[in-house]
């Protein structure tokens, strides 16, 4: 999906990743991350957001919750949106401030005291029971907690496994009950996804769920709430920020833009964010019909992967589709043309959309690429733990 853009915009990362693997410094099934590019992208996004008056909470699940990358991003975007308890703790331990927790996954009731002790700015709640749980934990902590109300997404726009939220038609009644909780304050609304990239052009466009979030804020404003926030996550990039500002969003939540890997970046190499990772694996064996099998572990069902580059020969081979219901022990490539020299252990480089935190991959962080002096600065697992 991103291989052409990567080769055009960040060939140094491609060369460094191949070299690290060929010298045995990194294993197959490794994402090599360009620390310098991630930080440059964070600085670029922070500047673009400031110009249009939108705040940012960054997201790191797709980066493998990596502490080096978190620190690099936080130097420019200080606050993060954590999707679950594990990410909340990792972000805090790496030094990031917590802007919004419970972003995609509610904070479990028994974990709330520990999470609130980390002083998040906002907690997202999906229903009244969770609002009450947050209020109870805040009361015991002797504070008032600001919350964002998750609005139920528009029909047909919610991803399976991400259902939940307050239906717009019941928001007024919900707010009335939430307002009675003395240790909780309604600070705004959110929904997901609010922005998606057009599959043909790649351009960011508002979803019907964004429309519902805008209407939800109007409902709360009519009840007397002031200075309400509207966080509009998904596909937040420099190209999407003007759209967020135009529609009244107060916050975006950049994730893939930090690595230059939104769908727009696959179609338009001229986007300002620079591609910042490459997936490295190797040929494990070859089938009788000539198709090479790569070691897997890091492939993602929604990756839209297209081809793999084998640097030793310079050949590019198509990547065969694989059903998401199967474990990716291996991933098959198309058979090479007759006469192509293919060997077990050959390095293979791929660039595709991923969510590293759901893989079993290694993450290698490389610094110094921007100055022409690349250096491996650390190896981590997919949850950000040092290896």
PDB file of C-alpha atoms in Angstrom, residues 9 12 16 64 126 131 158 170 172 226 235 240 274 298 343 361:
ATOM      1  CA  UNK A   9      10.035   9.827   0.237  1.00  0.00           C
ATOM      2  CA  UNK A  12      17.197   5.886   3.626  1.00  0.00           C
ATOM      3  CA  UNK A  16      18.824   1.007   6.848  1.00  0.00           C
ATOM      4  CA  UNK A  64       3.285  -0.397  19.224  1.00  0.00           C
ATOM      5  CA  UNK A 126     -20.387   5.486  26.624  1.00  0.00           C
ATOM      6  CA  UNK A 131     -20.556   7.926  33.952  1.00  0.00           C
ATOM      7  CA  UNK A 158     -19.532   1.814  13.254  1.00  0.00           C
ATOM      8  CA  UNK A 170     -31.627  10.084  24.324  1.00  0.00           C
ATOM      9  CA  UNK A 172     -30.992  15.136  26.647  1.00  0.00           C
ATOM     10  CA  UNK A 226     -20.555  26.293  27.656  1.00  0.00           C
ATOM     11  CA  UNK A 235      -7.753  10.051   9.801  1.00  0.00           C
ATOM     12  CA  UNK A 240      -7.831  16.879   7.486  1.00  0.00           C
ATOM     13  CA  UNK A 274       6.822  11.535   5.776  1.00  0.00           C
ATOM     14  CA  UNK A 298       2.930  -8.590  11.738  1.00  0.00           C
ATOM     15  CA  UNK A 343      17.091 -17.908  -1.413  1.00  0.00           C
ATOM     16  CA  UNK A 361       6.082  -8.247  15.986  1.00  0.00           C
TER      17      UNK A 361
END
